[in-house]
Amino acid sequence: MPLPPAQKSLLVSLSGPSSSGKTTLARLLRDLLPNTFILHEDDFYKPESLLPFRSGHRDWDCPEAIDLPALTNALTYIKSTGKFPPFIDSKEDQNTLGACPASPSHINLAKAIIASSSLHSLLKHAKICILDGFLLYSQAEEFKPILELIDVKLFLLASEEKAVARRKARDGYVTLEGFWKDPEGYVEEVVWPNYVEQHGYLFVDGDVKRGRLDRKVLEREGILAMGGGHGDGHGDEEGFGEVLVWAVGEVVNRLEGVLGGEGGRGENEGE
């Protein structure tokens, strides 16, 4: 089943809490998958002076911090042209990442999954865009136009303890105005509470701390997630490697289904 003539790209979204490994995974997927590039949600922040306050801090981690119409416009451009928007000047690519946490054996397994698929032939006339963002699956009305454009939705997990520790270990972030480093208490008072508020609906009884995903909700929303726990493997070769192999398998399976009418596995199979 070929893409509609007006669609030149397939959109794969990759979301989850801050410091769950999204950008690391996005860059690996870009390097492994054919005809693939990344769009970062972080490149759509509003100017710092327009951000609201939470707990005495400028809040970079809420829906109001993102220029959602501009993000929607960029995604629409990508789907219709198959090209990275020339009007986007990426700041996110200036932020540093640590060493690749996936082992060579997991990377080779991911390569084998792709090599045995039909993606290379199916993507002769289309591109894959990976949308990397901390806040993509919000139930706020403003996110609906974005979600309607996405072909495959992946969700990563991390416990509060791991996410806070990883975030605090970061140097900071390049912004429109220069450079931002989290002030004391920002992660605990702003980042994690925002994540819980926006994603609680994905967990059983809204209990993000316990970490049990609500499979019925995921199926309803078309969101794919690995396992049922917090997935704290990021930063450890074995755990992150398993996440990489899972993500490659899901992307290959779903995109073959979209492009070739194949794919056959049910939502969240094997979990």
GROMACS .gro file of C-alpha atoms in nm:
model
  271
    1MET     CA    1   0.000   0.000   0.000
    2PRO     CA    2   0.199   0.303  -0.119
    3LEU     CA    3   0.183   0.636   0.058
    4PRO     CA    4  -0.075   0.888  -0.061
    5PRO     CA    5   0.080   1.105  -0.335
    6ALA     CA    6   0.076   1.409  -0.104
    7GLN     CA    7   0.277   1.228   0.168
    8LYS     CA    8   0.654   1.210   0.125
    9SER     CA    9   0.758   1.118   0.481
   10LEU     CA   10   0.658   0.882   0.759
   11LEU     CA   11   0.665   1.029   1.109
   12VAL     CA   12   0.792   0.824   1.403
   13SER     CA   13   0.756   0.997   1.740
   14LEU     CA   14   0.978   0.915   2.036
   15SER     CA   15   0.866   1.052   2.370
   16GLY     CA   16   0.907   0.995   2.743
   17PRO     CA   17   1.036   1.172   3.052
   18SER     CA   18   1.339   1.398   3.043
   19SER     CA   19   1.663   1.196   3.046
   20SER     CA   20   1.498   0.867   2.946
   21GLY     CA   21   1.730   0.826   2.645
   22LYS     CA   22   1.508   0.973   2.371
   23THR     CA   23   1.770   1.176   2.187
   24THR     CA   24   2.033   0.903   2.217
   25LEU     CA   25   1.786   0.651   2.073
   26ALA     CA   26   1.670   0.895   1.804
   27ARG     CA   27   2.027   0.946   1.682
   28LEU     CA   28   2.092   0.572   1.676
   29LEU     CA   29   1.773   0.511   1.479
   30ARG     CA   30   1.870   0.786   1.236
   31ASP     CA   31   2.206   0.620   1.177
   32LEU     CA   32   2.060   0.270   1.139
   33LEU     CA   33   1.740   0.325   0.940
   34PRO     CA   34   1.743   0.419   0.572
   35ASN     CA   35   1.652   0.773   0.458
   36THR     CA   36   1.602   0.902   0.812
   37PHE     CA   37   1.641   1.240   0.981
   38ILE     CA   38   1.540   1.390   1.319
   39LEU     CA   39   1.320   1.680   1.422
   40HIS     CA   40   1.362   1.785   1.787
   41GLU     CA   41   1.068   1.925   1.982
   42ASP     CA   42   1.322   2.123   2.187
   43ASP     CA   43   1.384   2.339   1.878
   44PHE     CA   44   1.032   2.481   1.919
   45TYR     CA   45   1.067   2.643   2.260
   46LYS     CA   46   0.927   2.990   2.294
   47PRO     CA   47   1.163   3.270   2.405
   48GLU     CA   48   1.250   3.242   2.774
   49SER     CA   49   1.071   3.569   2.852
   50LEU     CA   50   0.739   3.414   2.740
   51LEU     CA   51   0.763   3.104   2.958
   52PRO     CA   52   0.530   3.070   3.258
   53PHE     CA   53   0.656   3.021   3.613
   54ARG     CA   54   0.620   2.715   3.834
   55SER     CA   55   0.751   2.692   4.190
   56GLY     CA   56   0.942   3.014   4.132
   57HIS     CA   57   1.121   2.888   3.818
   58ARG     CA   58   1.074   2.959   3.449
   59ASP     CA   59   0.897   2.645   3.327
   60TRP     CA   60   1.057   2.490   3.019
   61ASP     CA   61   0.871   2.160   3.069
   62CYS     CA   62   0.504   2.245   3.019
   63PRO     CA   63   0.283   2.265   2.707
   64GLU     CA   64   0.284   2.647   2.724
   65ALA     CA   65   0.663   2.647   2.669
   66ILE     CA   66   0.636   2.496   2.319
   67ASP     CA   67   0.533   2.680   2.004
   68LEU     CA   68   0.286   2.411   1.899
   69PRO     CA   69   0.157   2.584   1.582
   70ALA     CA   70   0.517   2.613   1.458
   71LEU     CA   71   0.579   2.245   1.536
   72THR     CA   72   0.261   2.146   1.353
   73ASN     CA   73   0.366   2.357   1.056
   74ALA     CA   74   0.710   2.191   1.046
   75LEU     CA   75   0.560   1.840   1.060
   76THR     CA   76   0.313   1.923   0.786
   77TYR     CA   77   0.602   2.048   0.571
   78ILE     CA   78   0.798   1.728   0.635
   79LYS     CA   79   0.507   1.500   0.547
   80SER     CA   80   0.437   1.685   0.223
   81THR     CA   81   0.797   1.735   0.104
   82GLY     CA   82   1.009   1.465   0.269
   83LYS     CA   83   1.263   1.732   0.363
   84PHE     CA   84   1.389   1.893   0.682
   85PRO     CA   85   1.225   2.237   0.715
   86PRO     CA   86   1.467   2.506   0.594
   87PHE     CA   87   1.311   2.751   0.840
   88ILE     CA   88   1.430   2.549   1.145
   89ASP     CA   89   1.768   2.632   1.298
   90SER     CA   90   1.836   2.339   1.530
   91LYS     CA   91   1.980   2.423   1.872
   92GLU     CA   92   1.927   2.072   2.011
   93ASP     CA   93   2.203   1.928   1.793
   94GLN     CA   94   2.446   2.157   1.978
   95ASN     CA   95   2.376   1.980   2.307
   96THR     CA   96   2.622   1.708   2.403
   97LEU     CA   97   2.543   1.341   2.466
   98GLY     CA   98   2.750   1.078   2.642
   99ALA     CA   99   2.899   0.766   2.489
  100CYS     CA  100   2.665   0.529   2.306
  101PRO     CA  101   2.508   0.305   2.574
  102ALA     CA  102   2.418   0.021   2.335
  103SER     CA  103   2.659  -0.270   2.301
  104PRO     CA  104   2.800  -0.371   1.959
  105SER     CA  105   2.602  -0.696   1.976
  106HIS     CA  106   2.271  -0.510   2.018
  107ILE     CA  107   2.359  -0.268   1.738
  108ASN     CA  108   2.441  -0.561   1.510
  109LEU     CA  109   2.110  -0.726   1.600
  110ALA     CA  110   1.926  -0.404   1.516
  111LYS     CA  111   2.110  -0.386   1.183
  112ALA     CA  112   2.011  -0.746   1.109
  113ILE     CA  113   1.643  -0.668   1.172
  114ILE     CA  114   1.659  -0.380   0.926
  115ALA     CA  115   1.858  -0.577   0.667
  116SER     CA  116   1.603  -0.860   0.671
  117SER     CA  117   1.313  -0.616   0.625
  118SER     CA  118   1.178  -0.458   0.310
  119LEU     CA  119   1.230  -0.100   0.429
  120HIS     CA  120   1.513  -0.020   0.188
  121SER     CA  121   1.298  -0.104  -0.114
  122LEU     CA  122   0.981   0.045   0.032
  123LEU     CA  123   1.152   0.377   0.114
  124LYS     CA  124   1.284   0.450  -0.233
  125HIS     CA  125   1.046   0.743  -0.263
  126ALA     CA  126   0.987   0.834   0.101
  127LYS     CA  127   1.178   0.943   0.411
  128ILE     CA  128   1.147   0.867   0.781
  129CYS     CA  129   1.137   1.158   1.022
  130ILE     CA  130   1.192   1.083   1.390
  131LEU     CA  131   1.022   1.339   1.613
  132ASP     CA  132   1.210   1.348   1.943
  133GLY     CA  133   1.029   1.520   2.229
  134PHE     CA  134   0.961   1.515   2.602
  135LEU     CA  135   0.600   1.622   2.559
  136LEU     CA  136   0.420   1.478   2.257
  137TYR     CA  137   0.138   1.262   2.398
  138SER     CA  138  -0.039   1.523   2.608
  139GLN     CA  139  -0.418   1.505   2.607
  140ALA     CA  140  -0.440   1.883   2.573
  141GLU     CA  141  -0.650   1.988   2.274
  142GLU     CA  142  -0.357   2.175   2.119
  143PHE     CA  143  -0.167   1.850   2.064
  144LYS     CA  144  -0.435   1.683   1.852
  145PRO     CA  145  -0.313   1.823   1.515
  146ILE     CA  146   0.036   1.693   1.596
  147LEU     CA  147  -0.078   1.346   1.700
  148GLU     CA  148  -0.290   1.310   1.388
  149LEU     CA  149   0.023   1.352   1.173
  150ILE     CA  150   0.228   1.078   1.345
  151ASP     CA  151   0.246   0.729   1.193
  152VAL     CA  152   0.424   0.543   1.475
  153LYS     CA  153   0.428   0.649   1.843
  154LEU     CA  154   0.699   0.511   2.075
  155PHE     CA  155   0.716   0.580   2.449
  156LEU     CA  156   1.023   0.538   2.672
  157LEU     CA  157   1.017   0.500   3.048
  158ALA     CA  158   1.240   0.597   3.339
  159SER     CA  159   1.184   0.607   3.714
  160GLU     CA  160   1.187   0.939   3.894
  161GLU     CA  161   1.512   0.852   4.068
  162LYS     CA  162   1.696   0.766   3.748
  163ALA     CA  163   1.552   1.057   3.550
  164VAL     CA  164   1.642   1.310   3.820
  165ALA     CA  165   1.995   1.175   3.855
  166ARG     CA  166   2.060   1.176   3.480
  167ARG     CA  167   1.915   1.524   3.433
  168LYS     CA  168   2.128   1.667   3.714
  169ALA     CA  169   2.439   1.517   3.554
  170ARG     CA  170   2.387   1.722   3.237
  171ASP     CA  171   2.587   2.036   3.161
  172GLY     CA  172   2.285   2.234   3.045
  173TYR     CA  173   2.103   2.325   2.725
  174VAL     CA  174   2.160   2.561   2.432
  175THR     CA  175   1.863   2.800   2.399
  176LEU     CA  176   1.754   3.087   2.176
  177GLU     CA  177   1.904   3.329   2.428
  178GLY     CA  178   2.224   3.140   2.501
  179PHE     CA  179   2.253   2.861   2.758
  180TRP     CA  180   2.028   2.722   3.034
  181LYS     CA  181   2.138   2.521   3.335
  182ASP     CA  182   1.876   2.382   3.571
  183PRO     CA  183   1.863   2.583   3.895
  184GLU     CA  184   1.860   2.400   4.227
  185GLY     CA  185   1.533   2.211   4.278
  186TYR     CA  186   1.414   2.257   3.920
  187VAL     CA  187   1.399   1.888   3.827
  188GLU     CA  188   1.210   1.785   4.141
  189GLU     CA  189   0.978   2.086   4.150
  190VAL     CA  190   0.912   2.143   3.777
  191VAL     CA  191   1.035   1.870   3.541
  192TRP     CA  192   0.901   1.559   3.712
  193PRO     CA  193   0.566   1.707   3.830
  194ASN     CA  194   0.495   1.826   3.474
  195TYR     CA  195   0.573   1.479   3.339
  196VAL     CA  196   0.336   1.318   3.589
  197GLU     CA  197   0.055   1.564   3.511
  198GLN     CA  198   0.081   1.517   3.134
  199HIS     CA  199   0.133   1.140   3.127
  200GLY     CA  200  -0.053   1.003   3.428
  201TYR     CA  201  -0.336   0.885   3.203
  202LEU     CA  202  -0.099   0.627   3.049
  203PHE     CA  203  -0.049   0.447   3.382
  204VAL     CA  204  -0.277   0.219   3.580
  205ASP     CA  205  -0.479   0.436   3.822
  206GLY     CA  206  -0.266   0.733   3.716
  207ASP     CA  207   0.013   0.602   3.939
  208VAL     CA  208   0.331   0.706   3.757
  209LYS     CA  209   0.553   0.624   4.054
  210ARG     CA  210   0.444   0.260   4.053
  211GLY     CA  211   0.513   0.255   3.680
  212ARG     CA  212   0.252   0.008   3.553
  213LEU     CA  213   0.138   0.113   3.207
  214ASP     CA  214  -0.231   0.087   3.120
  215ARG     CA  215  -0.228  -0.134   2.811
  216LYS     CA  216  -0.588  -0.052   2.720
  217VAL     CA  217  -0.507   0.318   2.712
  218LEU     CA  218  -0.191   0.259   2.509
  219GLU     CA  219  -0.385   0.057   2.254
  220ARG     CA  220  -0.658   0.321   2.235
  221GLU     CA  221  -0.401   0.596   2.179
  222GLY     CA  222  -0.186   0.390   1.941
  223ILE     CA  223   0.122   0.427   2.164
  224LEU     CA  224   0.386   0.153   2.176
  225ALA     CA  225   0.589   0.099   2.494
  226MET     CA  226   0.835  -0.170   2.596
  227GLY     CA  227   0.748  -0.387   2.894
  228GLY     CA  228   0.542  -0.277   3.190
  229GLY     CA  229   0.797  -0.127   3.427
  230HIS     CA  230   1.018   0.179   3.429
  231GLY     CA  231   1.271   0.051   3.175
  232ASP     CA  232   1.568   0.185   3.367
  233GLY     CA  233   1.821   0.036   3.126
  234HIS     CA  234   1.933   0.368   2.980
  235GLY     CA  235   2.295   0.423   3.068
  236ASP     CA  236   2.359   0.049   3.094
  237GLU     CA  237   2.460  -0.142   2.780
  238GLU     CA  238   2.229  -0.438   2.824
  239GLY     CA  239   1.916  -0.241   2.913
  240PHE     CA  240   1.955   0.031   2.652
  241GLY     CA  241   2.054  -0.224   2.388
  242GLU     CA  242   1.727  -0.408   2.449
  243VAL     CA  243   1.538  -0.080   2.410
  244LEU     CA  244   1.718  -0.017   2.079
  245VAL     CA  245   1.634  -0.362   1.942
  246TRP     CA  246   1.271  -0.325   2.055
  247ALA     CA  247   1.240   0.019   1.893
  248VAL     CA  248   1.392  -0.097   1.563
  249GLY     CA  249   1.161  -0.398   1.557
  250GLU     CA  250   0.852  -0.186   1.619
  251VAL     CA  251   0.946   0.078   1.361
  252VAL     CA  252   1.023  -0.183   1.095
  253ASN     CA  253   0.704  -0.376   1.167
  254ARG     CA  254   0.475  -0.072   1.171
  255LEU     CA  255   0.628   0.098   0.868
  256GLU     CA  256   0.616  -0.223   0.663
  257GLY     CA  257   0.250  -0.237   0.756
  258VAL     CA  258   0.192   0.120   0.640
  259LEU     CA  259   0.398   0.092   0.322
  260GLY     CA  260   0.351  -0.268   0.223
  261GLY     CA  261   0.028  -0.381   0.380
  262GLU     CA  262   0.221  -0.631   0.592
  263GLY     CA  263   0.340  -0.631   0.950
  264GLY     CA  264   0.089  -0.849   1.131
  265ARG     CA  265   0.176  -0.817   1.497
  266GLY     CA  266  -0.074  -0.678   1.742
  267GLU     CA  267  -0.022  -0.368   1.952
  268ASN     CA  268   0.253  -0.408   2.215
  269GLU     CA  269   0.298  -0.774   2.127
  270GLY     CA  270   0.553  -0.969   2.322
  271GLU     CA  271   0.530  -0.760   2.637
   0.00000   0.00000   0.00000
